[in-house]
XYZ file of C-alpha atoms in Angstrom:
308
model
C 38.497 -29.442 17.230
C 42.079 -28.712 17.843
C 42.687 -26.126 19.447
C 46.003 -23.852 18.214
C 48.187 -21.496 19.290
C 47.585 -19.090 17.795
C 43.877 -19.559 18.708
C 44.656 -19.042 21.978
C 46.889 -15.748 21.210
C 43.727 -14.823 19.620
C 41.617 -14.755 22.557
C 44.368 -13.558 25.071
C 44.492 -10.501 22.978
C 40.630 -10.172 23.080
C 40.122 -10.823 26.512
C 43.506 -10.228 28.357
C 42.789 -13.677 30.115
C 45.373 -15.944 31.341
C 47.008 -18.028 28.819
C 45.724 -21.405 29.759
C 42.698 -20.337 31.119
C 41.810 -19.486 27.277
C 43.585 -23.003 25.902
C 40.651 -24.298 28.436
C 37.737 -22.156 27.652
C 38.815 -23.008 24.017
C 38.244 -26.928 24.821
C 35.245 -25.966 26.815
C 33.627 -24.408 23.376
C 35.075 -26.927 20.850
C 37.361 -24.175 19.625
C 34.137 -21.040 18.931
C 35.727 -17.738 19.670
C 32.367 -16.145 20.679
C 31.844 -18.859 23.040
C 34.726 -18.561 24.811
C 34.785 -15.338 25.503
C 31.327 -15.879 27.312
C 33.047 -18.766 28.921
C 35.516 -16.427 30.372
C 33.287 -13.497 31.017
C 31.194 -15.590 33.220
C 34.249 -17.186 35.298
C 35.393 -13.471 36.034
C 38.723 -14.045 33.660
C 37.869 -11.802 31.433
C 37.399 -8.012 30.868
C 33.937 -7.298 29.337
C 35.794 -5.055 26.167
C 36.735 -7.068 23.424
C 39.023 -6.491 20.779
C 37.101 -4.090 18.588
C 37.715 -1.450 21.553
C 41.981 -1.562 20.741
C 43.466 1.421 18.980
C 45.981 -0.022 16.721
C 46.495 1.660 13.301
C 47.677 5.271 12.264
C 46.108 7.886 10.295
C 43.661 11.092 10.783
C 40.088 11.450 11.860
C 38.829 14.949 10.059
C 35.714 16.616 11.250
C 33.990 19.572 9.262
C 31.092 21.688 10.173
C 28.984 23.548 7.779
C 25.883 25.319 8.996
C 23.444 22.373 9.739
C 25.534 19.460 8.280
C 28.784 17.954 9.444
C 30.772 14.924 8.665
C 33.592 13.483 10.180
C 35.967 10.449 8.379
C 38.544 8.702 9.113
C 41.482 7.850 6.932
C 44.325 5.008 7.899
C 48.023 5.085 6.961
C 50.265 2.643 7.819
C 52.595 4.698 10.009
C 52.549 7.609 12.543
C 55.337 9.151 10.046
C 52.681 9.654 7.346
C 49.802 10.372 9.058
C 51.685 13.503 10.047
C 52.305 14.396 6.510
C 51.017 17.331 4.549
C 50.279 15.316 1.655
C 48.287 12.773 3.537
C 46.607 15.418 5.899
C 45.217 17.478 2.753
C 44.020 13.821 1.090
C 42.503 13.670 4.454
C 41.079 17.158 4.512
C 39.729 16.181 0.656
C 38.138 13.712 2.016
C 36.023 14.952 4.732
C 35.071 17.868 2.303
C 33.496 14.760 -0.194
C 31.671 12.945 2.451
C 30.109 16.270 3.650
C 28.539 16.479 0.479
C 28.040 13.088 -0.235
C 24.522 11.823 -0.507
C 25.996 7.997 -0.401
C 24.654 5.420 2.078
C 27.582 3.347 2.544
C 31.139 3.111 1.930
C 30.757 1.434 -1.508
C 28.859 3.640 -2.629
C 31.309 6.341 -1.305
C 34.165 5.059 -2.599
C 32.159 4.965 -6.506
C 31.142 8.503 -6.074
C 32.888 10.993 -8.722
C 35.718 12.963 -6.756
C 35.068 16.350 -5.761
C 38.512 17.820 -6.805
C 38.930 15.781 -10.317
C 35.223 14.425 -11.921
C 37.574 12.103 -14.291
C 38.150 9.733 -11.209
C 36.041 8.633 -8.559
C 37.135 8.481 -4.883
C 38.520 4.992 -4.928
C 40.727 6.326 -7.902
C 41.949 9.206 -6.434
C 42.793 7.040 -3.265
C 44.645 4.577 -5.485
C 46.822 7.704 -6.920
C 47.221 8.733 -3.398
C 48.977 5.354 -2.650
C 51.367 5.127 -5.267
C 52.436 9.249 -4.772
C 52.993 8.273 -0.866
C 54.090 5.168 -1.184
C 52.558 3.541 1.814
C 48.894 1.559 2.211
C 46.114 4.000 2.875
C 42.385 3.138 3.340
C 39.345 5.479 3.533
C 37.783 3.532 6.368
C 34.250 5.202 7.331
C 32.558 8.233 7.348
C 29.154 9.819 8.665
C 27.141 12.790 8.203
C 24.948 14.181 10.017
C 21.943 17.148 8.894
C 19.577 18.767 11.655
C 17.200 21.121 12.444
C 18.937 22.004 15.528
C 22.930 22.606 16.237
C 26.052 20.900 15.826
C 29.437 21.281 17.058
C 32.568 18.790 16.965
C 36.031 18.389 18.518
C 39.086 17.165 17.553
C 41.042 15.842 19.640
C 44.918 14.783 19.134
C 45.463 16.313 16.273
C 42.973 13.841 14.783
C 43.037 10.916 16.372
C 39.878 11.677 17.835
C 36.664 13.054 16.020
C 34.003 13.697 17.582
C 30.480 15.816 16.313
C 27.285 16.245 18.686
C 23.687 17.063 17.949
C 21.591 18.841 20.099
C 17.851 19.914 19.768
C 17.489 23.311 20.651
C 15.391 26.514 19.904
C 18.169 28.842 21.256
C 21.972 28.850 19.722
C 24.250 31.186 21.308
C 27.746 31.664 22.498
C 26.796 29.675 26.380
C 25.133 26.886 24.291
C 27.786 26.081 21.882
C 30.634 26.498 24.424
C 27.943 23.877 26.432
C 27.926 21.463 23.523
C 31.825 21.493 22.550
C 32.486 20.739 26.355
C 29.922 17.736 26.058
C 32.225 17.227 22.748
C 35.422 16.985 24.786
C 33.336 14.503 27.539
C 32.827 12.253 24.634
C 36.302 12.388 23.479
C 37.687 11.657 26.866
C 35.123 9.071 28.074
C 33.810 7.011 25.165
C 30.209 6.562 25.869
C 28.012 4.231 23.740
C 24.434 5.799 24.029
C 22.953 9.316 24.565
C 20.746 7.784 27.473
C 19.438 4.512 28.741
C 16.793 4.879 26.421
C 18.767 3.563 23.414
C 20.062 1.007 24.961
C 18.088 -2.396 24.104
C 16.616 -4.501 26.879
C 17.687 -7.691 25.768
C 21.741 -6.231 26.245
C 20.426 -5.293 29.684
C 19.334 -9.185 30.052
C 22.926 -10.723 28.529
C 25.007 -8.260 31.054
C 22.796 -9.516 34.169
C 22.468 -13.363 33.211
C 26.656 -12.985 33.031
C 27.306 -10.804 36.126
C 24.929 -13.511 37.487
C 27.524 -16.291 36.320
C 30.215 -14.605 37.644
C 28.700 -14.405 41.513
C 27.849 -18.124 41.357
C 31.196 -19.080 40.381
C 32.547 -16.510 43.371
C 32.623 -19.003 46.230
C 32.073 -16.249 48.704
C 29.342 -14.299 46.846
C 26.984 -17.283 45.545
C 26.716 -17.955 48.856
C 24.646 -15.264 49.676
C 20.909 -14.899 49.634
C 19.257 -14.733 46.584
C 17.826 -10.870 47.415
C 20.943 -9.510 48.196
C 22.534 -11.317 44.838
C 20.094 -8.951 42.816
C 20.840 -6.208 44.511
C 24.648 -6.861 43.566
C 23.518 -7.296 40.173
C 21.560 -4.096 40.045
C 24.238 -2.383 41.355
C 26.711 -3.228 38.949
C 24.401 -2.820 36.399
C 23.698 0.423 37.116
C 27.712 1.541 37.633
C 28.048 0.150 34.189
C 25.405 1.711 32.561
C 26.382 4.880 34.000
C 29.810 4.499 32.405
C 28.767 3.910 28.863
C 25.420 6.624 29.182
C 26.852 10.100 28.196
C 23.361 11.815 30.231
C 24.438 10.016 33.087
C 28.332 10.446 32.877
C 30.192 12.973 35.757
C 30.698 15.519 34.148
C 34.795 15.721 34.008
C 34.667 19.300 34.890
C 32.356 19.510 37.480
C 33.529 21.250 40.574
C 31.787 19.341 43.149
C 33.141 15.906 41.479
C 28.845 14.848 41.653
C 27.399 17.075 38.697
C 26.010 14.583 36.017
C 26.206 15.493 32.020
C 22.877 15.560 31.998
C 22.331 17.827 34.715
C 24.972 20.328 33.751
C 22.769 20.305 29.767
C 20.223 21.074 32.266
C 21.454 23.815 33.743
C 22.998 25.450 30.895
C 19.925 25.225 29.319
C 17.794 27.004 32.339
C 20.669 29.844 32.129
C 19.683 30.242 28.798
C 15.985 30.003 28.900
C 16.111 27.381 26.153
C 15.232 23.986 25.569
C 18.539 21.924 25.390
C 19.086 18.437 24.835
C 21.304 16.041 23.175
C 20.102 14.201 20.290
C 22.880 12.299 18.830
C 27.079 11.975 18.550
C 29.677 10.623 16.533
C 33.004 9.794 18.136
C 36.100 8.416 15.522
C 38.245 7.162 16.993
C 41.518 6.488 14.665
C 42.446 2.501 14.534
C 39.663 1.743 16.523
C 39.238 -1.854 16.334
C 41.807 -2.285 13.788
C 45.402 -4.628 14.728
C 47.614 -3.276 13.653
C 51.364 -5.384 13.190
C 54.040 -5.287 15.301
C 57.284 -4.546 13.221
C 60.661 -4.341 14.557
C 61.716 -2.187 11.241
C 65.512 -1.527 13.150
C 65.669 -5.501 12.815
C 64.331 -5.638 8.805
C 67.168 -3.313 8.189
C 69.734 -5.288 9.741
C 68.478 -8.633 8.242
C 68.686 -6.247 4.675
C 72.273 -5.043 5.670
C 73.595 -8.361 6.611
């Protein structure tokens, strides 16, 4: 397969490799994306996010809380300029009030649903009439919602372009546990993990990040020539710094005083204070553009072509 240019832009973007080391792990892998970022994770040339993790594209993330249910959306504009105007932010606002009384399992099915603030149109409708009063591109990109028995709290951070709701179990809610909860809100925000707790997290991902931290030591000239017990112990250790990064439970917490104090343990301790039993169940975290490209345009230069 041949491999292109813009192939290779492709994967520099995803992997911030060099660029011919991706024109080779391209040949390597007849030209498979996947592939080659595996090729390049596994000779240490690449760093393990991937392109879904970029924030490129403008908009709003809005959060709402209501008793025991909560929803948070996010809504993409094509520039900063709009995303900061009233018009947009009350579509926006609209918005998260319909998905926090949607019953809809999907975005299709969202986007079909009869608008809240005119029955005659349903939501794609009433985005469509957004468009043409603004003028610019818009897209209702996801939402969730979220019901318990227990408590929920969010966080906005940015002035939306971060979203973030938590759900805790608990059989005590008072001031100490929600101001608890909305700090393990702001963690979120700030950190990005992926899971609650190791529990979630699925073996066989466990397997993949070992087999290529494993690849990467044997292609270190220094480090595969070490003994095989002390290789696993490298590869348990950087397991376990990496699944400490992307566990929330097992996070520092950022405003720990002794720089040591886990997430989990301060829950803990909040939650002996209060003679209650604490823990986190679930969170949401929007992030706006999040895995979106978003293009680069020189609009100084547009005008100039226009003008002349």
């Amino acid at each position: 397969m041949a491999i292109t240019a813009a192939m290779v832009k492709e994967l520099r973007e995803m992997t911030g490799a060099g660029m011919m080391d991706c024109k080779k792990a391209l040949g390597e892998t007849n030209g498979d994306m996947d592939a080659a970022v595996e090729f390049l994770r596994k000779n240490g040339q690449a760093k393990a996010e991937k392109k879904a993790g970029r924030i490129a594209a403008e908009g709003l993330c809005r959060v709402i809380v209501e008793g025991n249910t909560a929803a948070v959306v996010e809504v993409n504009s094509e520039t900063d300029f709009v995303a900061k105007n009233e018009e947009f932010q009350n579509f926006v606002q609209a918005v998260a009030e319909q998905a926090l009384k949607s019953d809809a399992a999907n975005m299709e099915a969202f986007m079909a649903e009869s608008w809240n603030l005119d029955s005659s149109k349903t939501v794609k409708e009433a985005l469509v009439e957004k468009v043409a009063i603004i003028g610019e591109n818009l897209n209702i990109r996801r939402f969730e919602k979220l019901v318990t028995d227990g408590c929920l709290v969010s966080y906005t951070h940015g002035g939306g372009r971060i979203g973030v709701i938590v759900e805790a179990d608990t059989d005590v809610v008072n001031d100490e546990v929600k101001e608890c909860l909305t700090n393990v809100a702001m963690q979120i925000a700030a950190l990005a993990p992926k899971y609650v707790s190791r529990e979630e997290i699925d073996a066989a991902y466990i397997e993949h990040e070992k087999e290529i931290l494993r690849a990467q030591i044997m292609n270190d000239p220094k480090e595969s020539q070490k003994p095989e017990k002390v290789i696993e112990g490298m590869i348990a250790g950087r397991i376990n710094k990496e699944l400490k990064e992307i566990c929330l439970v097992d996070q520092v917490y950022v405003k720990a005083e002794d720089g040591k104090q886990t997430v989990g343990q301060y829950v803990a301790s909040v939650a002996k204070a209060a003679g209650a039993n604490l823990s986190i169940k679930r969170f949401v975290r929007f992030e706006t553009g999040e895995g979106i490209e978003k293009k680069n345009e020189d609009f100084a230069a547009e005008v100039a072509a226009q003008l002349g």
